[in-house]
Coordinates of C-alpha atoms and ligand atoms in Angstrom, one line a residue:
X1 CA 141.3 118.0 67.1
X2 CA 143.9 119.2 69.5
X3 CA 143.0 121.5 72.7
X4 CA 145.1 124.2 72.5
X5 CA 144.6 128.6 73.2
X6 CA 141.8 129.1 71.2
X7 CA 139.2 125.8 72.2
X8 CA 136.0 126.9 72.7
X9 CA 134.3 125.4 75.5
X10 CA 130.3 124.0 76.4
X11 CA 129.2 121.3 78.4
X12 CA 126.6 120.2 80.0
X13 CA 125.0 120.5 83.4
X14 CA 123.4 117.7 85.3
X15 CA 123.2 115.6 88.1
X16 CA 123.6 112.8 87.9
X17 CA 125.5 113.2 84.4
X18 CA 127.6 110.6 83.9
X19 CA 124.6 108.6 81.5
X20 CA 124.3 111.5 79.3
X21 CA 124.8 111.2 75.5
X22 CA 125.2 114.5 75.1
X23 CA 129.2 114.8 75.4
X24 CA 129.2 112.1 72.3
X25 CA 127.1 113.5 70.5
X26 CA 128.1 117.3 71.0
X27 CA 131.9 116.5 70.7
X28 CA 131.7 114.6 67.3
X29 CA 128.8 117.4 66.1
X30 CA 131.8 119.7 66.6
X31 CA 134.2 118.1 65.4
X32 CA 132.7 117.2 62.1
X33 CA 131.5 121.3 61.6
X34 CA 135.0 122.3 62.0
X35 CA 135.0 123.7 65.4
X36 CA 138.1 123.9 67.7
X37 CA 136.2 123.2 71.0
X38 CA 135.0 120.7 73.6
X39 CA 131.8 119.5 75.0
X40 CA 132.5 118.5 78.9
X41 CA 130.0 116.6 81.4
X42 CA 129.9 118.7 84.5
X43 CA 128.4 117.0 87.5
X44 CA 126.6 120.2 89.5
X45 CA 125.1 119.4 93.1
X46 CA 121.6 121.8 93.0
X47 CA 123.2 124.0 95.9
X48 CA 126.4 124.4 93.8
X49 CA 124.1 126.1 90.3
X50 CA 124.5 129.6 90.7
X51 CA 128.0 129.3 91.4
X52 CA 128.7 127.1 88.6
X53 CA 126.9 129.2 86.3
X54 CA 128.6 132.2 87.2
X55 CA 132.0 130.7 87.3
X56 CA 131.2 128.9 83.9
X57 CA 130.7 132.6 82.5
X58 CA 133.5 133.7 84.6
X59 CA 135.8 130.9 82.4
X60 CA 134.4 132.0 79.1
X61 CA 132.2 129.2 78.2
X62 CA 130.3 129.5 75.4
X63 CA 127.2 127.6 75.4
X64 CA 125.6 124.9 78.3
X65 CA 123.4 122.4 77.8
X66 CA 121.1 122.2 81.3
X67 CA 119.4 119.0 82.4
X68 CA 117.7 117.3 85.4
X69 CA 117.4 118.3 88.1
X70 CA 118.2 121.3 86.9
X71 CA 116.0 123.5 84.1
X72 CA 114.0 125.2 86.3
X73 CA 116.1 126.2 89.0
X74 CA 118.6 127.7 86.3
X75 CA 115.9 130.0 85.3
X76 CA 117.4 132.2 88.3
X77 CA 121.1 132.3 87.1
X78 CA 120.4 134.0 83.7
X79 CA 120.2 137.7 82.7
X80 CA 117.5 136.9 79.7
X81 CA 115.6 133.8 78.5
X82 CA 113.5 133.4 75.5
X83 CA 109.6 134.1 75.4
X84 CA 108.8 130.2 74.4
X85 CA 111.6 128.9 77.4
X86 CA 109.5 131.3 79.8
X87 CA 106.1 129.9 78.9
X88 CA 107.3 126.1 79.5
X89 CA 108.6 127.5 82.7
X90 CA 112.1 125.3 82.1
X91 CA 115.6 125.8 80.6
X92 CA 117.2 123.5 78.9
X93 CA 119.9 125.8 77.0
X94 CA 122.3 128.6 78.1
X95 CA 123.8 131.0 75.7
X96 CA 127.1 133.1 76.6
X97 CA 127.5 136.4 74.4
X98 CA 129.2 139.5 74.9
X99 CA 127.9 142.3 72.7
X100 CA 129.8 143.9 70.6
X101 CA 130.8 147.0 72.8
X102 CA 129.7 145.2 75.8
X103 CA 131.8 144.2 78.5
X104 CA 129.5 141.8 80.7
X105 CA 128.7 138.6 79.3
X106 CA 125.2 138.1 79.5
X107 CA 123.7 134.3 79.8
X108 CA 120.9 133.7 77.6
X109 CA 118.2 130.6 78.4
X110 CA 116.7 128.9 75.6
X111 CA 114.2 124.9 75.8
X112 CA 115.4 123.2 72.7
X113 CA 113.3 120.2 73.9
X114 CA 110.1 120.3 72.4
X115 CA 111.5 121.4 68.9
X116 CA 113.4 117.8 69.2
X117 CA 110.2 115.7 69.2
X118 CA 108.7 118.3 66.9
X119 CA 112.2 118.2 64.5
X120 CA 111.4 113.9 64.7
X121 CA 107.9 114.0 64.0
X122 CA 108.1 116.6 61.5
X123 CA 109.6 113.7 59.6
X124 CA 106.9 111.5 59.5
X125 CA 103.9 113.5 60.0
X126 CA 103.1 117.3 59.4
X127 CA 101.7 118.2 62.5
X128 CA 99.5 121.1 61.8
X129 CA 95.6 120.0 62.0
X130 CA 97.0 116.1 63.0
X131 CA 96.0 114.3 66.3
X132 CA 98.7 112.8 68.8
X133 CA 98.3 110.8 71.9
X134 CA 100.8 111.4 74.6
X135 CA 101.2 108.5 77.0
X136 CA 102.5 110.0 80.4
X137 CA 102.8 113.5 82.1
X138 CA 106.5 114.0 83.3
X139 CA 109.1 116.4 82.2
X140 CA 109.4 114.9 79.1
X141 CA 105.9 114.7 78.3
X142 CA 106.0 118.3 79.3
X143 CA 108.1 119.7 76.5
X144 CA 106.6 116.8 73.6
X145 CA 102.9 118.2 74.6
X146 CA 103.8 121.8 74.5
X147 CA 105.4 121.5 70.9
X148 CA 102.8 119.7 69.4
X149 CA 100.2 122.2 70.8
X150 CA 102.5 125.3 69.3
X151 CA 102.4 123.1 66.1
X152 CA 99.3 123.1 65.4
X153 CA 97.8 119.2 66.7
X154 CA 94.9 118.3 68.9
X155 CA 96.8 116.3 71.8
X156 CA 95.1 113.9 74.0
X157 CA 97.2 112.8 77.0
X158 CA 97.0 109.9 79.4
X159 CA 98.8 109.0 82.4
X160 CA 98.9 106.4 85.1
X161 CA 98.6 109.0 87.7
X162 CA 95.2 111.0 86.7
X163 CA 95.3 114.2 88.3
X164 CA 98.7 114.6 87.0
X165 CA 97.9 114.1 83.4
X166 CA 94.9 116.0 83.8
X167 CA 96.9 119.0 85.4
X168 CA 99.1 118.7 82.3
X169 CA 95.7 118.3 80.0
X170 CA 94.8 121.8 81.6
X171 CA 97.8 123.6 81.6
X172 CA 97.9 123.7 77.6
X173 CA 94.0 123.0 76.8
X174 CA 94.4 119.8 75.8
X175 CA 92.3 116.8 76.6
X176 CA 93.3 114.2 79.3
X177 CA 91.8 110.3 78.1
X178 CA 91.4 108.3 81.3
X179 CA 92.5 104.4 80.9
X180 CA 89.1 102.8 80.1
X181 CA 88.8 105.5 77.4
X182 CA 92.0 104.5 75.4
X183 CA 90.2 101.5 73.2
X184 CA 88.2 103.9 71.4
X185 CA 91.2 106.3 70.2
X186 CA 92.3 107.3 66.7
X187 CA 95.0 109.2 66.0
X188 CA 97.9 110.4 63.8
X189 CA 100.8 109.9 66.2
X190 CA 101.2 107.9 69.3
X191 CA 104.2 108.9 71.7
X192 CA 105.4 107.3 74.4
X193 CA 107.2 110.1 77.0
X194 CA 107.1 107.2 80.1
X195 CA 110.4 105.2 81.3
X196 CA 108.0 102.1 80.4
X197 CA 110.1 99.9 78.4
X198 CA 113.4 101.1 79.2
X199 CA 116.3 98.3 80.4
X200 CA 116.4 95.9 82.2
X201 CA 112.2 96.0 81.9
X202 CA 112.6 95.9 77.7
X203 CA 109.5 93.5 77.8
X204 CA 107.3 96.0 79.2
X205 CA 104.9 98.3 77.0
X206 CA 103.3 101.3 77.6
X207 CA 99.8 100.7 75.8
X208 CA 98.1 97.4 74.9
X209 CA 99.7 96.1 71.4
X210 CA 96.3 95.4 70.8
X211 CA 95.6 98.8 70.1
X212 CA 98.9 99.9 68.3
X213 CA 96.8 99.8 64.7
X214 CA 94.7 102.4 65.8
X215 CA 97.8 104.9 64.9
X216 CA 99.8 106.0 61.9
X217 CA 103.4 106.8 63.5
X218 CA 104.2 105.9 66.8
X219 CA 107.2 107.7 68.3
X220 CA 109.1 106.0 71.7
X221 CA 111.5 108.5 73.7
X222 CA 113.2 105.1 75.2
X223 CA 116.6 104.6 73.8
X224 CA 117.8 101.5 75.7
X225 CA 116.9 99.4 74.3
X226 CA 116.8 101.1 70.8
X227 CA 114.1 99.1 69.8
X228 CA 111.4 99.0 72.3
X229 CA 109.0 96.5 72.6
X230 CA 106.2 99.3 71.4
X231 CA 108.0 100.4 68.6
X232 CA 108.8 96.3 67.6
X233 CA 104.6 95.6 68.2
X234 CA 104.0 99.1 66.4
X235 CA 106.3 98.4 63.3
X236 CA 104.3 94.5 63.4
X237 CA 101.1 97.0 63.4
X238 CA 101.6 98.8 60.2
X239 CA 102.8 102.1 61.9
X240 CA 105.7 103.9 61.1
X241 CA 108.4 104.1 64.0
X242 CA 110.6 106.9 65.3
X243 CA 113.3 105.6 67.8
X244 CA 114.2 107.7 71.4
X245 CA 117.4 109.0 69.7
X246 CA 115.6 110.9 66.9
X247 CA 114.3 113.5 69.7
X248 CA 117.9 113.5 71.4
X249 CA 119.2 114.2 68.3
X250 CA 116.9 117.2 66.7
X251 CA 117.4 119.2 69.9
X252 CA 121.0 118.9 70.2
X253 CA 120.9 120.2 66.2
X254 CA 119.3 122.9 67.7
X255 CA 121.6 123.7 70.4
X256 CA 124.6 123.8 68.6
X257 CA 122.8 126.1 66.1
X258 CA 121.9 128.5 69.0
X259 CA 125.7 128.1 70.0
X260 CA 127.6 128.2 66.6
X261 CA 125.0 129.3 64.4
X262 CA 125.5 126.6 61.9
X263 CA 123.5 123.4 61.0
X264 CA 125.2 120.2 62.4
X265 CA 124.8 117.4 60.0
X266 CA 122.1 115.2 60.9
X267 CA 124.5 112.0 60.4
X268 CA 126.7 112.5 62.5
X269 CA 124.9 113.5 65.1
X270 CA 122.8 109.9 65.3
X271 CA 126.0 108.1 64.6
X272 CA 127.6 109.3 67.4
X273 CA 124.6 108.4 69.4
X274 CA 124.7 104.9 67.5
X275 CA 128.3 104.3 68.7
X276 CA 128.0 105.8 72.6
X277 CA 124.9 103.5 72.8
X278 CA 127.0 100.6 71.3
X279 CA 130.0 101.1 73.5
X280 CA 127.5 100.3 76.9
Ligands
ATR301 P1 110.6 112.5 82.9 O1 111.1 113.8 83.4 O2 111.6 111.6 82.3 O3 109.3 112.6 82.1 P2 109.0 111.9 85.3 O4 108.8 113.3 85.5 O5 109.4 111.1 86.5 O6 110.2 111.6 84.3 O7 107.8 111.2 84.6 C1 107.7 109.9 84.3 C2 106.4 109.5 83.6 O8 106.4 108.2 83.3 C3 105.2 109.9 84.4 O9 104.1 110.2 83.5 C4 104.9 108.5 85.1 O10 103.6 108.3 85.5 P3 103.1 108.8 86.9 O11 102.8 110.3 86.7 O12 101.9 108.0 87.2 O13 104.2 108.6 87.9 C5 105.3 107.6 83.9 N1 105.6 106.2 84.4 C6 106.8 105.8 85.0 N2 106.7 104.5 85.3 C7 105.5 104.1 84.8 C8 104.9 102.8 84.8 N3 105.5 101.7 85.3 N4 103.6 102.7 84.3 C9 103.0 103.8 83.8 N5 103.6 105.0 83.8 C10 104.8 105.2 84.3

């Protein structure tokens, strides 16, 4: 497809940016729905947000996609944000829209991230009334517990730091399962929201194999390599596996529906993550 008067333009935020998948991804999402625009990487120092923001919505950019180290700080650069971004406390989506009649463009923040592990689990598991263990207490594991709780699952969480996973256990009523306590765990999902595992440390594994029968599905947000140690041990376990690039790929769906209001197709979406991951 062929820049020309009428591109629309997104992007994403981020910094460092240059490892995102998201241009990939977005690019060939929009290619293969038909749309005439462009998905740019846009490498933002955090002093530089509220001026890129604003000059973003100045250059009539349609729709960002906002990543670390910057979806909390972007919460101050936006005129409205949905009620389930505000409870999380981070943005991970903005929306540019003027209103019919309405001359100022107003900036609209959305999370799309924990309807992407959701959108993945959903697959395997229906989460209402199921159990899930969340290894680890970051920002990832931030959005993954939060969904399951909307969902509908009991989530237990451990983390090498305790208080951490604890303040996390507490935050959304969950339950935080200390090390020792991990042997005697039963549960529906297993998800892994560490880095442990990720290149060049592939042979590293979050949880003792050992215990990897003690779940049905076990769900790895670690996409390089695409298959993780844990998810090789799990699939040796009996468990059902869902690979890092499921989640990537569910909330970008998600994104460009906020953005276009149409459904990407699922295929092309992982293909083009399938190819950028080939290609490094
Ligand atoms: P992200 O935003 O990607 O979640 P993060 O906020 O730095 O990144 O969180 C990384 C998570 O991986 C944390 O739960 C971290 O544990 P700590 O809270 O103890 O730091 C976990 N993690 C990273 N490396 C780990 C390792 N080698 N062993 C166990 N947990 C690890």
């Amino acid at each position: 497809m062929s820049i020309n008067g009428t591109t629309k333009l997104y992007g994403i935020l981020g910094h460092p940016v240059a490892h995102s998948m998201s241009p990939a991804m977005h690019n060939a999402a929009l290619a293969g729905m038909g749309i005439n625009g462009v998905y740019v990487p846009m490498d933002v120092q955090p002093s530089d947000l509220v001026a890129a923001v604003t000059g973003l919505r100045a250059l009539g950019f349609i729709g960002l996609s906002v990543t670390v180290p910057h979806k909390e700080a972007v919460m101050a650069c936006i005129d409205e944000i949905d009620p389930v971004a505000e409870r999380i406390g981070a943005v991970n989506t903005l929306l540019f829209r003027q209103r019919p009649g309405e001359e100022k463009v107003t900036v609209r923040g959305f999370n799309t991230d924990w309807l992407g592990s959701n959108l993945a689990l959903a697959e395997k598991i229906q989460l209402a009334g199921s159990r899930v263990l969340v290894l680890g207490a970051g920002g990832a594991a931030k959005g993954v517990c939060f969904g399951l709780v909307e969902a509908g699952a009991e989530v237990l969480i451990t983390n090498r730091t305790e208080q951490k996973g604890r303040d996390l256990a507490d935050w959304l009523g969950c339950t935080f399962i200390s090390a020792d306590q991990l042997g005697s765990v039963r549960a529906d999902a297993l998800i892994n929201t560490t880095s442990v595992g990720m290149n060049p440390y592939a042979e590293n594994i979050a949880l003792d194999p050992g215990l990897l029968e003690n779940f049905k599905v076990v769900m790895d947000i670690v996409y390089a390599p695409l298959q993780t140690r844990l998810l090789r041990e799990a699939a040796q376990a009996g468990c059902r596996i869902i690979d890092g690039l499921a989640m990537l790929q569910f909330q970008a769906a998600v994104q460009l529906k906020i953005w276009t209001g149409k459904q990407p197709s699922s295929d092309v979406l992982r293909q083009a993550l399938l190819d950028e991951l080939a290609g490094r």
